Amino acid sequence: MSDSVPDDLWRRRILPSLLVHEAVCVRATCRAKAALVTAALLVERIDGSLARHSLTGLIDIDRTAPLPFTYVLRAAYVLEQGSNEWRAMGRFIRLAAIHRLTPANGLPLVLSAQWLTAHLPSRTAFHQLSLAMAIYRLFGHLLTYNTHSLALQQADNGSYRIGNLESFRVVPLGELPGGHPYADGYKRTDPVIRRASYLFLSFSALLLHRLLVWWSTGEGVAKRRVL
């Protein structure tokens, strides 16, 4: 049946309605339409996701040609996930740039093919963490503070660490006492975090706290304003 649908209709109506992994299934299972699912198509999806999440100029891929299909596939897939989580990370990246945690060449932070291939061999690998943490993991290794990498690291006991500060852990909803204010509106995509005796509403709230309290003393920061 799909063979009889004109290619132009596939391009304009059908492919845009499919999720990235669904479009790739078309490439793998429908010989007649496989040629329509190209790296160029996925780059268009990437650009659309960047614009939708207000990430244009903050996050990007390495656009050096030729672009491997598997590389843009991984990037397109992760950028398609979630909505508010990416926007929150976009705000964090803006602040990180102001506080000079980003690379010397500035923004955007480039998701490299080498890193994505090494750390995201499958969709399952991306979803092993809550969405907000998985998104931060994509670019955290590109940030530094006083020469310390701000990559998200996981310990054997299930706790996490960023930089040289003390570790933290995810607090499942079931661990919060009944009636706790953080239980109302708990988000599994951006969960409550415990660091020592401190409880944070979410992982993104922890990042913001660390940036403003611990990572905001870089040279020249005091003269810059958050717009």
Coordinates of N, CA and C in Angstrom, one line a residue, residues 66-148:
P66 N 30.8 14.9 5.1 CA 29.5 14.3 5.1 C 29.0 13.9 6.5
L67 N 27.7 14.0 6.7 CA 27.1 13.7 8.0 C 26.7 12.2 8.1
P68 N 27.3 11.4 8.9 CA 26.9 10.0 9.0 C 25.5 9.9 9.4
F69 N 24.7 9.0 8.8 CA 23.3 8.8 9.1 C 23.1 8.5 10.6
T70 N 23.9 7.6 11.1 CA 23.7 7.1 12.5 C 24.0 8.3 13.5
Y71 N 24.9 9.2 13.1 CA 25.1 10.3 14.0 C 23.9 11.3 14.1
V72 N 23.4 11.7 12.9 CA 22.3 12.6 13.0 C 21.0 11.9 13.5
L73 N 21.0 10.6 13.3 CA 19.8 9.8 13.9 C 19.8 9.9 15.4
R74 N 21.0 9.7 16.0 CA 21.1 9.8 17.5 C 20.8 11.2 18.0
A75 N 21.3 12.2 17.3 CA 21.0 13.6 17.7 C 19.6 14.0 17.5
A76 N 19.0 13.5 16.4 CA 17.6 13.8 16.2 C 16.7 13.2 17.2
Y77 N 17.0 12.0 17.6 CA 16.2 11.2 18.6 C 16.2 11.9 19.9
V78 N 17.4 12.3 20.4 CA 17.5 12.8 21.8 C 16.9 14.2 21.8
L79 N 17.0 15.0 20.7 CA 16.4 16.3 20.7 C 14.9 16.3 20.6
E80 N 14.4 15.2 20.2 CA 12.9 15.0 20.0 C 12.3 14.7 21.4
Q81 N 13.1 14.3 22.4 CA 12.5 13.8 23.6 C 12.1 15.0 24.5
G82 N 11.0 14.9 25.2 CA 10.6 15.9 26.2 C 10.3 17.3 25.6
S83 N 10.1 18.2 26.5 CA 9.8 19.6 26.0 C 10.3 20.6 27.1
N84 N 9.7 20.6 28.3 CA 10.1 21.5 29.3 C 11.5 21.2 29.8
E85 N 11.9 19.9 29.7 CA 13.2 19.6 30.2 C 14.3 20.2 29.4
W86 N 14.2 20.2 28.1 CA 15.1 20.8 27.2 C 15.2 22.3 27.4
R87 N 14.0 22.9 27.5 CA 13.9 24.4 27.8 C 14.6 24.8 29.0
A88 N 14.5 24.0 30.1 CA 15.2 24.3 31.4 C 16.7 24.2 31.2
M89 N 17.1 23.2 30.4 CA 18.6 23.0 30.2 C 19.1 24.2 29.3
G90 N 18.2 24.7 28.4 CA 18.6 25.8 27.6 C 18.9 27.0 28.4
R91 N 18.0 27.2 29.4 CA 18.2 28.4 30.3 C 19.5 28.2 31.1
F92 N 19.7 26.9 31.6 CA 21.0 26.7 32.3 C 22.2 26.9 31.4
I93 N 22.2 26.5 30.2 CA 23.3 26.8 29.3 C 23.6 28.3 29.1
R94 N 22.5 29.1 29.0 CA 22.7 30.5 28.9 C 23.4 31.0 30.1
L95 N 23.0 30.6 31.3 CA 23.7 31.1 32.5 C 25.1 30.5 32.6
A96 N 25.3 29.3 32.2 CA 26.6 28.7 32.2 C 27.6 29.5 31.3
A97 N 27.1 30.0 30.2 CA 27.9 30.8 29.3 C 28.3 32.1 30.0
I98 N 27.3 32.7 30.7 CA 27.5 34.0 31.4 C 28.6 33.8 32.4
H99 N 28.5 32.7 33.1 CA 29.5 32.4 34.2 C 30.7 31.7 33.7
R100 N 30.9 31.7 32.4 CA 32.2 31.2 31.8 C 32.5 29.7 32.1
L101 N 31.5 28.9 32.1 CA 31.6 27.5 32.3 C 31.7 26.8 30.9
T102 N 31.4 27.5 29.9 CA 31.4 26.9 28.5 C 32.8 26.9 27.9
P103 N 33.0 26.2 26.8 CA 34.4 26.2 26.2 C 34.8 27.6 25.7
A104 N 36.1 27.7 25.5 CA 36.6 29.0 25.1 C 36.0 29.5 23.8
N105 N 35.6 28.6 22.9 CA 35.1 29.0 21.7 C 33.6 29.4 21.8
G106 N 33.1 29.3 23.0 CA 31.7 29.8 23.3 C 30.6 28.8 22.8
L107 N 29.4 29.4 22.6 CA 28.3 28.6 22.2 C 28.2 28.6 20.6
P108 N 27.5 27.6 20.1 CA 26.7 26.5 20.7 C 27.6 25.4 21.2
L109 N 27.1 24.6 22.2 CA 27.7 23.4 22.6 C 27.4 22.3 21.6
V110 N 28.5 21.7 21.0 CA 28.3 20.8 19.9 C 28.3 19.3 20.4
L111 N 27.2 18.6 20.1 CA 27.1 17.2 20.4 C 27.9 16.4 19.4
S112 N 29.0 15.9 19.7 CA 29.9 15.3 18.7 C 29.5 13.9 18.4
A113 N 29.8 13.5 17.2 CA 29.5 12.1 16.8 C 30.2 11.1 17.6
Q114 N 31.5 11.4 18.0 CA 32.3 10.4 18.8 C 31.6 10.2 20.1
W115 N 31.2 11.3 20.8 CA 30.6 11.1 22.1 C 29.3 10.4 22.1
L116 N 28.4 10.8 21.1 CA 27.1 10.1 21.0 C 27.3 8.7 20.7
T117 N 28.2 8.3 19.8 CA 28.4 6.9 19.5 C 28.9 6.1 20.7
A118 N 29.8 6.7 21.4 CA 30.4 6.0 22.6 C 29.4 5.8 23.7
H119 N 28.5 6.8 24.0 CA 27.7 6.8 25.2 C 26.2 6.5 24.9
L120 N 25.8 6.5 23.6 CA 24.4 6.2 23.3 C 24.4 5.2 22.2
P121 N 24.8 4.0 22.5 CA 24.7 2.9 21.5 C 23.3 2.5 21.1
S122 N 22.3 2.9 22.0 CA 20.9 2.5 21.7 C 20.0 3.5 22.4
R123 N 18.7 3.4 22.0 CA 17.7 4.3 22.7 C 17.6 4.0 24.2
T124 N 17.8 2.7 24.5 CA 17.7 2.3 25.9 C 18.8 3.0 26.8
A125 N 20.0 3.1 26.2 CA 21.1 3.8 26.9 C 20.7 5.2 27.3
F126 N 20.0 5.9 26.5 CA 19.6 7.3 26.8 C 18.6 7.3 27.9
H127 N 17.7 6.3 28.0 CA 16.6 6.3 28.9 C 16.9 5.7 30.2
Q128 N 18.1 5.4 30.5 CA 18.5 4.8 31.8 C 18.5 5.8 32.9
L129 N 18.5 7.1 32.6 CA 18.4 8.2 33.5 C 17.1 8.9 33.3
S130 N 16.7 9.7 34.3 CA 15.6 10.6 34.2 C 15.9 11.5 33.0
L131 N 14.9 12.0 32.3 CA 15.1 12.8 31.1 C 16.0 14.0 31.3
A132 N 15.7 14.7 32.4 CA 16.5 15.9 32.7 C 18.0 15.6 32.9
M133 N 18.3 14.5 33.6 CA 19.6 14.1 33.8 C 20.3 13.5 32.5
A134 N 19.5 12.8 31.7 CA 20.0 12.3 30.5 C 20.4 13.4 29.5
I135 N 19.5 14.5 29.5 CA 19.8 15.6 28.7 C 21.1 16.3 29.1
Y136 N 21.2 16.6 30.4 CA 22.4 17.2 31.0 C 23.7 16.4 30.6
R137 N 23.6 15.1 30.7 CA 24.7 14.2 30.4 C 25.2 14.4 29.0
L138 N 24.3 14.8 28.1 CA 24.8 15.0 26.7 C 25.8 16.1 26.5
F139 N 25.7 17.1 27.4 CA 26.6 18.3 27.2 C 27.4 18.6 28.5
G140 N 27.2 18.0 29.6 CA 27.8 18.4 30.9 C 29.4 18.2 30.8
H141 N 29.8 17.3 30.0 CA 31.3 17.1 29.9 C 32.0 18.2 29.1
L142 N 31.2 19.1 28.5 CA 31.7 20.2 27.7 C 31.9 21.4 28.6
L143 N 31.4 21.3 29.9 CA 31.5 22.5 30.8 C 32.6 22.2 31.8
T144 N 33.2 23.3 32.2 CA 34.3 23.2 33.3 C 34.2 24.3 34.2
Y145 N 34.7 24.1 35.5 CA 34.8 25.1 36.5 C 36.1 24.9 37.2
N146 N 37.0 25.9 37.1 CA 38.3 25.9 37.7 C 39.0 24.6 37.3
T147 N 39.0 24.3 36.0 CA 39.6 23.1 35.4 C 38.9 21.8 35.7
H148 N 37.9 21.8 36.5 CA 37.1 20.6 36.8 C 36.0 20.3 35.8

